[in-house]
């Protein structure tokens, strides 16, 4: 089997496996109403200060209309708070509610555990090589899109 075929198989399987693991980690009894997409929106909002919709949409690389649909659902579920800016009432600010912050840290813990498990299996040299390869892979995908 040549390297191109092997890399294709590994990348496709890796993408599926990460999605499956993430879905299982997110879908606990406490967060049964949260989708992976919901978690990624909450991750982009972050646990700190409120952000405007445009900033979050850019980070997620979606339109503000698409983000609005997700935010409406998250507000209804109690994970996100929506307010108007005091400086400019036209600007909508979104932030995580207490429930949303708790879900955010639950999701972040999954990612930390996944990365720590991977790093435990690699030498320092392998870690550096993996990091460089992933940076190059990320750059490739950003340039293609």
Coordinates of C-alpha atoms in Angstrom, one line a residue:
X1 CA 0.0 0.0 0.0
X2 CA 1.4 3.4 -0.9
X3 CA 1.7 6.4 1.5
X4 CA -1.1 8.4 -0.3
X5 CA -3.6 5.6 0.2
X6 CA -2.5 5.0 3.8
X7 CA -2.7 8.7 4.7
X8 CA -6.1 9.0 3.1
X9 CA -7.4 6.0 5.1
X10 CA -5.9 7.2 8.3
X11 CA -7.2 10.8 8.0
X12 CA -10.7 9.7 7.1
X13 CA -10.8 7.2 10.0
X14 CA -9.3 9.6 12.4
X15 CA -11.9 12.3 11.5
X16 CA -14.7 9.8 12.1
X17 CA -13.2 8.4 15.3
X18 CA -12.7 11.9 16.8
X19 CA -16.3 12.9 15.9
X20 CA -17.7 9.7 17.4
X21 CA -15.6 10.0 20.6
X22 CA -16.5 13.6 21.0
X23 CA -20.2 12.9 20.5
X24 CA -20.1 10.2 23.2
X25 CA -18.2 12.4 25.6
X26 CA -20.6 15.3 25.1
X27 CA -23.8 13.3 25.3
X28 CA -23.9 12.6 29.0
X29 CA -27.2 12.5 30.9
X30 CA -26.6 16.1 32.0
X31 CA -26.0 17.3 28.4
X32 CA -28.3 15.1 26.4
X33 CA -29.9 18.2 24.8
X34 CA -26.5 19.4 23.4
X35 CA -25.2 18.6 20.0
X36 CA -21.5 18.6 18.9
X37 CA -22.3 21.7 16.9
X38 CA -23.8 23.3 20.0
X39 CA -20.6 22.6 21.9
X40 CA -18.5 24.1 19.1
X41 CA -20.6 27.3 19.2
X42 CA -20.2 27.5 23.0
X43 CA -16.4 26.9 22.6
X44 CA -16.2 29.8 20.1
X45 CA -18.2 32.1 22.5
X46 CA -15.8 31.1 25.3
X47 CA -16.2 31.3 29.1
X48 CA -15.0 34.9 29.5
X49 CA -16.4 38.2 28.2
X50 CA -19.4 38.6 26.0
X51 CA -18.7 38.6 22.2
X52 CA -20.6 40.1 19.4
X53 CA -22.3 37.8 16.9
X54 CA -20.0 38.8 14.0
X55 CA -16.9 37.9 15.9
X56 CA -18.2 34.5 16.8
X57 CA -19.5 33.8 13.3
X58 CA -16.1 34.7 11.8
X59 CA -14.3 32.4 14.3
X60 CA -16.7 29.5 13.3
X61 CA -16.5 30.5 9.6
X62 CA -20.3 30.7 9.3
X63 CA -22.7 33.5 8.4
X64 CA -24.3 35.5 11.2
X65 CA -27.6 34.1 10.0
X66 CA -26.4 30.5 10.5
X67 CA -25.0 31.4 14.0
X68 CA -28.3 33.1 14.9
X69 CA -30.1 29.8 14.4
X70 CA -27.7 28.0 16.7
X71 CA -27.7 30.8 19.3
X72 CA -31.5 30.9 19.4
X73 CA -31.5 27.2 20.2
X74 CA -28.8 27.6 22.9
X75 CA -30.7 30.5 24.5
X76 CA -33.8 28.4 24.6
X77 CA -31.9 25.5 26.2
X78 CA -30.4 27.9 28.8
X79 CA -26.7 27.6 27.7
X80 CA -26.3 31.1 26.2
X81 CA -27.4 34.6 27.2
X82 CA -28.0 37.3 24.6
X83 CA -27.9 41.0 25.4
X84 CA -27.6 44.3 23.5
X85 CA -24.5 46.4 23.7
X86 CA -24.8 49.5 26.0
X87 CA -22.6 51.5 23.6
X88 CA -24.4 50.5 20.4
X89 CA -27.9 49.0 20.8
X90 CA -27.7 47.4 17.3
X91 CA -24.9 45.1 18.4
X92 CA -26.0 41.8 19.9
X93 CA -23.6 40.3 22.5
X94 CA -23.6 36.6 23.4
X95 CA -22.1 35.0 26.4
X96 CA -22.3 31.6 28.2
X97 CA -24.8 31.3 31.0
X98 CA -23.7 29.4 34.2
X99 CA -25.1 26.2 32.6
X100 CA -23.2 27.0 29.4
X101 CA -19.9 27.6 31.2
X102 CA -20.3 24.2 32.9
X103 CA -20.9 22.5 29.5
X104 CA -17.9 24.4 28.1
X105 CA -15.5 23.1 30.7
X106 CA -17.0 19.6 30.4
X107 CA -16.1 19.7 26.7
X108 CA -12.7 21.3 27.3
X109 CA -11.9 18.4 29.7
X110 CA -12.7 15.9 27.0
X111 CA -10.2 17.6 24.7
X112 CA -7.5 17.8 27.4
X113 CA -7.9 14.1 28.2
X114 CA -7.7 13.2 24.5
X115 CA -4.5 15.2 23.9
X116 CA -2.9 14.0 27.1
X117 CA -3.6 10.4 26.1
X118 CA -2.0 10.9 22.7
X119 CA 1.1 12.7 24.1
X120 CA 1.7 9.9 26.6
X121 CA 2.3 7.5 23.7
X122 CA 4.8 9.7 21.9
X123 CA 8.4 10.6 22.6
X124 CA 9.3 14.3 22.7
X125 CA 10.8 14.0 19.1
X126 CA 7.6 12.3 17.9
X127 CA 5.5 15.1 19.5
X128 CA 7.5 17.8 17.7
X129 CA 7.2 16.0 14.4
X130 CA 3.5 15.5 14.9
X131 CA 3.1 19.2 15.8
X132 CA 4.9 20.3 12.6
X133 CA 3.0 17.9 10.4
X134 CA -0.4 19.0 11.8
X135 CA 0.6 22.7 11.3
X136 CA 1.4 21.9 7.7
X137 CA -1.9 19.9 7.3
X138 CA -3.9 22.8 8.8
X139 CA -2.2 25.3 6.5
X140 CA -3.1 23.1 3.5
X141 CA -6.7 22.9 4.4
X142 CA -7.0 26.6 5.1
X143 CA -5.4 27.4 1.7
X144 CA -7.7 25.0 -0.1
X145 CA -10.9 26.5 1.5

